[in-house]
């Protein structure tokens, strides 16, 4: 496009900008406004109440639980998903037989719809009929059937495990692409210097893909914090709030109880967390871009 | 890298474990969906049914399931078409426009892909309610186009940036109108990017749950993920039918993904690795 075609540039941009403005940016602001209003099923007419919804939410017993659960959930999923993704990528980069087919198969959980994943794993965890208990009892790990999702001690770990199962192929894909870009001659030079596989990993590979790892970790933090479907379908946030995270709490409060003001207040807190994560993401990516050699 | 024979066998062992970890749940889903209702599926019974049958599929393919399937096809299909078209127009402007404002706007598009859906859904719901669009295809299509557009623009821009501008410049010197250049030169060259983006939008919208659950209220408008979630209550522990439905929901996306995965993987990793 030449500079005389700037009108065309704007015409092409207009529909996208309009949609994002009306349906993403306006609702972001709308949530903040909503959090200062009180609505309920009984009095559906919004009423301005200042900070009182915030006081109510902050003093509720559920709030610290949701914060704590969200931290456990986000850190647990991100850490395990990236570790497993990274080691899987290393493994699939060794030139073993059937690597291409294995890579394709490993991607299966990533494509499996979230609700299907949740239903399948609810069944896997079923105390009487599930595969997990059968296997563990057979192996002698368990003596009797465990109710993984119905006990507040194990529910969070069980849900994290499923999210990792579904999410690690994505991390694997990113890390595999990064590993394939690592300079082969440097690896060979390190081998000639007598470096074993662990030394090569620490001295050559990790420094070469450090930026990809950082960016990917922050990206998965953002995506995991926003997760809804698997947790909701598997536990509805229960038992006794043990797996309630921000998205499930917002949905339950807003659409289960029609308390829009309270739901929006939870929304504002999650926007604040996201703002911090996004700021970190931008800083990490800027400094990564600055370090990258030109060309 | 050359490994010793022992290391090599150990690595192959890990690879087999990895495959088991990934595939065991799929295998079980398939196995239970093929089990006749009379055969108990609790282990220590058998992993694979003694007399596999399609009866669960026949029962699960009931009229309401067909309605959900239809709804999902309409909503996802329309979203793919609209998102890819609008995304391509916008991405073209973002790569060829020269104003500083345009770079700043691209920043806003990238930022929007990180917005938490649960934090925007209440005002979104109220917008749809005041427009009288709740419980319609339009409300879901609007939601899906809006939430997939940022990533679509970002993916397509990555592809368009790699196209040589010289072709377009040559055509412009020959007197071709800008719209014709876009349609006859840019669109055909951007085909791999268009396919990758379409696969992305399909995967996301086919499984979208939060908006579908909040915006639809009757069986006639439910999409597959929400319908499947309703089945949990209705079917109780009739896991055979539940697994058969799950297989039928998953097969279309898995099939599309496997045919087109090289485009999708290229599109995703190019952006993510290079920034």
Coordinates of N, CA, C and O in Angstrom, one line a residue, chain A residues 63-190:
Chain A
X63 N -13.3 -15.1 49.8 CA -12.3 -14.3 49.1 C -10.8 -14.9 49.3 O -10.1 -15.2 48.3
X64 N -10.4 -15.0 50.6 CA -9.0 -15.5 50.7 C -8.9 -16.9 50.2 O -7.8 -17.2 49.7
X65 N -9.9 -17.7 50.2 CA -9.9 -19.0 49.7 C -9.6 -19.0 48.2 O -8.8 -19.7 47.6
X66 N -10.4 -18.1 47.5 CA -10.2 -18.0 46.1 C -8.8 -17.5 45.7 O -8.2 -18.0 44.7
X67 N -8.3 -16.5 46.4 CA -7.0 -16.0 46.2 C -6.0 -17.2 46.3 O -5.1 -17.4 45.4
X68 N -6.0 -17.9 47.4 CA -5.1 -18.9 47.7 C -5.2 -20.0 46.7 O -4.2 -20.5 46.1
X69 N -6.4 -20.5 46.3 CA -6.6 -21.5 45.3 C -6.0 -21.1 44.0 O -5.4 -21.9 43.3
X70 N -6.3 -19.8 43.6 CA -5.8 -19.3 42.3 C -4.3 -19.4 42.3 O -3.7 -19.7 41.2
X71 N -3.6 -19.0 43.4 CA -2.2 -19.1 43.4 C -1.7 -20.5 43.2 O -0.8 -20.8 42.4
X72 N -2.2 -21.4 44.0 CA -1.8 -22.8 44.0 C -2.1 -23.3 42.5 O -1.2 -24.0 41.9
X73 N -3.2 -23.1 42.0 CA -3.6 -23.6 40.7 C -2.7 -23.1 39.6 O -2.1 -23.8 38.9
X74 N -2.5 -21.7 39.6 CA -1.7 -21.1 38.6 C -0.3 -21.6 38.6 O 0.3 -22.0 37.6
X75 N 0.3 -21.5 39.8 CA 1.7 -21.9 39.9 C 1.9 -23.4 39.7 O 2.8 -23.8 39.0
X76 N 1.0 -24.2 40.2 CA 1.1 -25.6 40.0 C 1.1 -26.0 38.5 O 1.9 -26.7 38.0
X77 N 0.1 -25.5 37.9 CA -0.1 -25.9 36.4 C 1.1 -25.4 35.6 O 1.6 -26.1 34.8
X78 N 1.4 -24.1 35.8 CA 2.5 -23.5 35.0 C 3.8 -24.2 35.2 O 4.5 -24.6 34.2
X79 N 4.2 -24.5 36.4 CA 5.4 -25.1 36.7 C 5.5 -26.5 36.1 O 6.4 -26.8 35.3
X80 N 4.5 -27.3 36.4 CA 4.5 -28.7 35.9 C 4.4 -28.8 34.4 O 5.1 -29.6 33.7
X81 N 3.5 -27.9 33.9 CA 3.3 -28.0 32.4 C 4.6 -27.6 31.6 O 4.9 -28.2 30.6
X82 N 5.3 -26.6 32.2 CA 6.5 -26.2 31.5 C 7.7 -27.2 31.7 O 8.4 -27.5 30.7
X83 N 7.8 -27.8 32.9 CA 8.8 -28.8 33.1 C 8.5 -30.0 32.2 O 9.4 -30.4 31.5
X84 N 7.3 -30.5 32.2 CA 7.0 -31.7 31.4 C 7.1 -31.3 29.9 O 7.7 -32.1 29.2
X85 N 6.7 -30.2 29.6 CA 6.8 -29.7 28.2 C 8.2 -29.7 27.7 O 8.6 -30.1 26.6
X86 N 9.1 -29.1 28.6 CA 10.5 -29.0 28.2 C 11.2 -30.3 28.1 O 11.9 -30.6 27.1
X87 N 10.9 -31.2 29.1 CA 11.6 -32.5 29.0 C 11.1 -33.4 27.8 O 11.8 -34.1 27.2
X88 N 9.8 -33.2 27.5 CA 9.2 -33.9 26.4 C 9.9 -33.4 25.1 O 10.2 -34.2 24.2
X89 N 10.1 -32.1 25.0 CA 10.7 -31.5 23.8 C 12.1 -32.0 23.7 O 12.6 -32.4 22.6
X90 N 12.9 -32.1 24.8 CA 14.2 -32.6 24.8 C 14.2 -34.1 24.3 O 15.0 -34.5 23.4
X91 N 13.3 -34.8 24.8 CA 13.2 -36.3 24.4 C 12.9 -36.4 23.0 O 13.4 -37.3 22.3
X92 N 12.0 -35.6 22.5 CA 11.5 -35.7 21.1 C 12.5 -35.1 20.1 O 12.3 -35.0 18.9
X93 N 13.7 -34.6 20.6 CA 14.7 -33.9 19.8 C 15.9 -34.8 19.8 O 17.0 -34.3 19.4
X94 N 15.8 -36.1 20.1 CA 17.0 -36.9 20.2 C 17.2 -37.8 19.0 O 18.1 -38.6 19.0
X95 N 16.3 -37.7 18.0 CA 16.5 -38.6 16.9 C 16.2 -40.1 17.2 O 16.8 -41.0 16.6
X96 N 15.3 -40.3 18.1 CA 14.9 -41.7 18.3 C 13.9 -42.2 17.3 O 13.4 -41.4 16.5
X97 N 13.7 -43.5 17.2 CA 12.7 -44.0 16.2 C 11.3 -43.5 16.5 O 10.9 -43.3 17.7
X98 N 10.5 -43.3 15.5 CA 9.1 -42.9 15.6 C 8.9 -41.5 16.2 O 7.8 -41.3 16.9
X99 N 9.8 -40.6 16.1 CA 9.7 -39.3 16.8 C 8.5 -38.5 16.2 O 7.8 -37.9 16.9
X100 N 8.4 -38.5 14.8 CA 7.4 -37.7 14.2 C 6.0 -38.2 14.6 O 5.1 -37.3 15.0
X101 N 5.8 -39.5 14.7 CA 4.5 -40.0 15.1 C 4.2 -39.7 16.5 O 3.1 -39.3 16.9
X102 N 5.3 -39.8 17.4 CA 5.1 -39.6 18.8 C 4.7 -38.1 19.0 O 3.8 -37.8 19.8
X103 N 5.4 -37.2 18.2 CA 5.0 -35.8 18.4 C 3.6 -35.5 18.0 O 2.8 -34.8 18.7
X104 N 3.1 -36.2 17.0 CA 1.7 -36.0 16.5 C 0.8 -36.5 17.6 O -0.2 -35.9 17.9
X105 N 1.1 -37.7 18.2 CA 0.2 -38.2 19.2 C 0.2 -37.4 20.5 O -0.8 -37.2 21.1
X106 N 1.4 -36.9 20.9 CA 1.4 -36.1 22.1 C 0.6 -34.8 22.0 O 0.1 -34.3 23.0
X107 N 0.3 -34.4 20.7 CA -0.5 -33.2 20.5 C -2.0 -33.4 20.8 O -2.8 -32.5 20.9
X108 N -2.4 -34.7 20.8 CA -3.8 -35.0 21.0 C -4.5 -34.3 22.1 O -5.6 -33.8 21.9
X109 N -4.0 -34.4 23.4 CA -4.7 -33.7 24.4 C -5.0 -32.2 24.2 O -6.0 -31.7 24.6
X110 N -4.0 -31.6 23.5 CA -4.1 -30.2 23.2 C -5.3 -29.9 22.4 O -6.0 -28.8 22.5
X111 N -5.7 -30.8 21.4 CA -6.8 -30.6 20.5 C -8.1 -31.0 21.2 O -9.2 -30.6 20.7
X112 N -8.0 -31.9 22.1 CA -9.3 -32.5 22.7 C -10.0 -31.3 23.4 O -9.5 -30.6 24.2
X113 N -11.3 -31.1 23.0 CA -12.1 -30.0 23.6 C -12.1 -30.1 25.2 O -12.1 -31.2 25.8
X114 N -12.0 -28.9 25.8 CA -11.9 -28.8 27.2 C -13.0 -29.6 28.0 O -12.7 -30.3 29.0
X115 N -14.2 -29.4 27.6 CA -15.3 -30.1 28.3 C -15.2 -31.6 28.2 O -15.4 -32.3 29.1
X116 N -14.8 -32.1 27.0 CA -14.6 -33.5 26.8 C -13.4 -34.0 27.7 O -13.6 -35.0 28.4
X117 N -12.4 -33.2 27.8 CA -11.3 -33.6 28.7 C -11.8 -33.7 30.1 O -11.4 -34.7 30.8
X118 N -12.6 -32.7 30.6 CA -13.0 -32.7 31.9 C -13.9 -33.9 32.2 O -13.8 -34.6 33.2
X119 N -14.8 -34.2 31.3 CA -15.7 -35.4 31.5 C -15.0 -36.7 31.5 O -15.2 -37.6 32.4
X120 N -14.0 -36.8 30.6 CA -13.2 -38.0 30.5 C -12.5 -38.2 31.8 O -12.4 -39.3 32.4
X121 N -11.9 -37.2 32.4 CA -11.1 -37.3 33.6 C -12.0 -37.4 34.9 O -11.6 -38.1 35.8
X122 N -13.2 -36.9 34.8 CA -14.1 -37.1 35.9 C -14.3 -38.6 36.0 O -14.4 -39.2 37.1
X123 N -14.5 -39.2 34.9 CA -14.7 -40.7 34.8 C -13.4 -41.4 35.2 O -13.5 -42.4 36.0
X124 N -12.2 -41.0 34.8 CA -11.0 -41.6 35.2 C -10.9 -41.6 36.7 O -10.3 -42.5 37.3
X125 N -11.3 -40.5 37.4 CA -11.2 -40.3 38.8 C -12.3 -41.0 39.6 O -12.3 -40.9 40.8
X126 N -13.4 -41.5 38.9 CA -14.5 -42.0 39.6 C -14.1 -43.1 40.6 O -13.3 -44.0 40.3
X127 N -14.6 -42.9 41.9 CA -14.1 -43.8 42.9 C -14.3 -45.3 42.6 O -13.4 -46.1 42.8
X128 N -15.5 -45.7 42.1 CA -15.8 -47.1 41.9 C -15.4 -47.5 40.5 O -14.8 -48.6 40.3
X129 N -15.7 -46.7 39.5 CA -15.6 -47.2 38.1 C -14.4 -46.6 37.4 O -14.1 -47.0 36.3
X130 N -13.6 -45.8 38.0 CA -12.5 -45.1 37.3 C -11.3 -45.9 37.2 O -11.0 -46.8 38.0
X131 N -10.5 -45.6 36.1 CA -9.3 -46.3 35.8 C -8.2 -46.0 36.8 O -7.4 -46.9 37.1
X132 N -8.1 -44.8 37.4 CA -7.0 -44.5 38.3 C -7.0 -45.4 39.5 O -6.0 -45.9 39.8
X133 N -8.2 -45.5 40.2 CA -8.2 -46.3 41.4 C -7.9 -47.8 41.0 O -7.2 -48.4 41.8
X134 N -8.5 -48.3 39.9 CA -8.2 -49.6 39.5 C -6.7 -49.9 39.4 O -6.2 -50.9 39.9
X135 N -6.0 -49.0 38.7 CA -4.6 -49.2 38.5 C -3.8 -49.1 39.8 O -3.0 -49.9 40.1
X136 N -4.2 -48.1 40.6 CA -3.4 -47.9 41.8 C -3.6 -49.0 42.8 O -2.7 -49.4 43.5
X137 N -4.8 -49.5 42.8 CA -5.1 -50.7 43.7 C -4.3 -51.9 43.3 O -3.7 -52.6 44.0
X138 N -4.4 -52.1 41.9 CA -3.6 -53.2 41.4 C -2.1 -53.2 41.6 O -1.5 -54.2 41.9
X139 N -1.6 -52.0 41.5 CA -0.2 -51.8 41.8 C 0.2 -51.8 43.3 O 1.3 -51.8 43.6
X140 N -0.9 -51.8 44.1 CA -0.7 -51.9 45.6 C -0.4 -50.5 46.2 O 0.0 -50.4 47.3
X141 N -0.5 -49.4 45.4 CA -0.3 -48.1 45.9 C -1.4 -47.7 46.9 O -1.2 -47.1 47.9
X142 N -2.7 -48.1 46.5 CA -3.8 -47.8 47.3 C -4.4 -49.0 47.9 O -4.4 -50.1 47.2
X143 N -5.0 -48.9 49.1 CA -5.6 -50.1 49.7 C -7.1 -50.1 49.3 O -7.7 -51.1 49.1
X144 N -7.7 -48.9 49.4 CA -9.1 -48.8 49.0 C -9.4 -47.6 48.1 O -8.5 -46.8 47.9
X145 N -10.6 -47.6 47.5 CA -10.9 -46.6 46.6 C -10.8 -45.2 47.2 O -11.4 -44.9 48.2
X146 N -10.2 -44.3 46.4 CA -10.1 -42.9 46.9 C -11.1 -42.0 46.1 O -11.2 -42.2 44.9
X147 N -11.7 -41.1 46.7 CA -12.6 -40.1 46.0 C -11.9 -38.9 45.7 O -12.0 -37.9 46.4
X148 N -11.1 -38.9 44.6 CA -10.1 -37.8 44.3 C -10.8 -36.5 44.2 O -10.3 -35.5 44.8
X149 N -11.9 -36.4 43.5 CA -12.5 -35.1 43.3 C -13.5 -34.6 44.4 O -13.9 -33.5 44.6
X150 N -13.9 -35.6 45.3 CA -14.9 -35.3 46.3 C -14.2 -35.0 47.6 O -14.8 -34.6 48.6
X151 N -12.9 -35.1 47.7 CA -12.2 -34.8 49.0 C -11.4 -33.5 48.8 O -10.7 -33.3 47.8
X152 N -11.6 -32.6 49.8 CA -10.9 -31.2 49.6 C -9.4 -31.3 49.7 O -8.7 -30.4 49.4
X153 N -8.9 -32.5 50.2 CA -7.4 -32.6 50.2 C -6.8 -32.9 48.9 O -5.7 -32.5 48.6
X154 N -7.6 -33.6 48.0 CA -7.0 -34.1 46.8 C -7.6 -33.4 45.5 O -7.0 -33.5 44.5
X155 N -8.7 -32.7 45.7 CA -9.4 -32.2 44.5 C -8.5 -31.2 43.7 O -8.4 -31.4 42.5
X156 N -7.8 -30.3 44.4 CA -7.0 -29.3 43.6 C -5.9 -30.0 42.9 O -5.7 -29.8 41.7
X157 N -5.2 -30.9 43.5 CA -4.1 -31.7 42.9 C -4.6 -32.4 41.7 O -4.0 -32.5 40.6
X158 N -5.8 -33.0 41.8 CA -6.4 -33.8 40.7 C -6.7 -32.9 39.5 O -6.5 -33.3 38.4
X159 N -7.2 -31.7 39.8 CA -7.6 -30.9 38.7 C -6.3 -30.3 38.0 O -6.3 -30.2 36.8
X160 N -5.3 -30.0 38.8 CA -4.1 -29.5 38.3 C -3.5 -30.5 37.3 O -3.0 -30.2 36.2
X161 N -3.5 -31.8 37.8 CA -2.9 -32.9 37.0 C -3.6 -32.9 35.6 O -2.9 -33.0 34.6
X162 N -4.9 -32.8 35.5 CA -5.6 -32.8 34.3 C -5.2 -31.6 33.4 O -5.0 -31.8 32.2
X163 N -5.1 -30.4 34.0 CA -4.8 -29.2 33.2 C -3.3 -29.4 32.6 O -3.1 -29.0 31.5
X164 N -2.5 -30.0 33.4 CA -1.1 -30.3 32.9 C -1.1 -31.3 31.7 O -0.5 -31.1 30.7
X165 N -1.9 -32.3 31.9 CA -2.1 -33.3 30.8 C -2.5 -32.7 29.5 O -2.0 -32.9 28.5
X166 N -3.5 -31.7 29.6 CA -4.0 -31.1 28.4 C -3.1 -30.0 27.9 O -3.0 -29.7 26.7
X167 N -2.3 -29.3 28.8 CA -1.6 -28.1 28.5 C -0.1 -28.4 28.1 O 0.5 -27.6 27.3
X168 N 0.5 -29.5 28.5 CA 1.9 -29.6 28.3 C 2.3 -29.8 26.8 O 3.4 -29.4 26.4
X169 N 1.4 -30.4 26.0 CA 1.8 -30.4 24.5 C 2.0 -29.1 23.9 O 2.9 -28.9 23.1
X170 N 1.3 -28.1 24.4 CA 1.5 -26.7 23.8 C 2.9 -26.2 24.2 O 3.7 -25.7 23.3
X171 N 3.3 -26.4 25.4 CA 4.7 -26.0 25.9 C 5.7 -26.8 25.1 O 6.7 -26.2 24.7
X172 N 5.4 -28.1 24.9 CA 6.4 -28.9 24.2 C 6.6 -28.4 22.8 O 7.8 -28.3 22.4
X173 N 5.5 -28.0 22.2 CA 5.6 -27.5 20.8 C 6.5 -26.3 20.7 O 7.4 -26.2 19.8
X174 N 6.3 -25.4 21.6 CA 7.1 -24.1 21.6 C 8.6 -24.5 21.9 O 9.5 -24.0 21.2
X175 N 8.9 -25.3 22.9 CA 10.2 -25.7 23.3 C 10.9 -26.5 22.2 O 12.1 -26.3 21.9
X176 N 10.2 -27.3 21.5 CA 10.8 -28.1 20.5 C 11.3 -27.2 19.3 O 12.4 -27.4 18.8
X177 N 10.4 -26.3 19.0 CA 10.8 -25.3 17.9 C 12.1 -24.6 18.3 O 13.0 -24.3 17.5
X178 N 12.1 -24.2 19.6 CA 13.3 -23.4 20.1 C 14.5 -24.3 20.1 O 15.6 -23.9 19.7
X179 N 14.4 -25.6 20.5 CA 15.5 -26.5 20.6 C 16.1 -26.7 19.2 O 17.3 -26.8 19.0
X180 N 15.2 -26.8 18.2 CA 15.7 -27.0 16.8 C 16.4 -25.8 16.2 O 17.1 -26.0 15.3
X181 N 16.3 -24.7 16.9 CA 17.0 -23.5 16.4 C 18.4 -23.3 17.1 O 19.1 -22.4 16.8
X182 N 18.7 -24.2 18.1 CA 19.9 -24.1 18.8 C 21.1 -24.4 17.9 O 21.0 -25.4 17.1
X183 N 22.1 -23.6 17.9 CA 23.3 -23.8 17.0 C 23.9 -25.1 17.2 O 24.5 -25.4 18.2
X184 N 23.9 -26.0 16.2 CA 24.5 -27.3 16.3 C 26.0 -27.3 16.5 O 26.5 -28.1 17.2
X185 N 26.6 -26.3 15.8 CA 28.1 -26.3 15.9 C 28.6 -26.0 17.4 O 29.6 -26.6 17.8
X186 N 27.8 -25.2 18.1 CA 28.2 -25.0 19.5 C 28.1 -26.2 20.3 O 28.9 -26.5 21.2
X187 N 27.0 -27.0 20.0 CA 26.8 -28.3 20.8 C 28.0 -29.2 20.5 O 28.5 -29.9 21.4
X188 N 28.4 -29.3 19.2 CA 29.4 -30.2 18.8 C 30.8 -29.7 19.5 O 31.5 -30.5 20.0
X189 N 31.0 -28.4 19.5 CA 32.2 -27.9 20.1 C 32.3 -28.3 21.6 O 33.3 -28.7 22.1
X190 N 31.1 -28.1 22.3 CA 31.1 -28.5 23.7 C 31.3 -30.0 23.9 O 32.0 -30.4 24.8

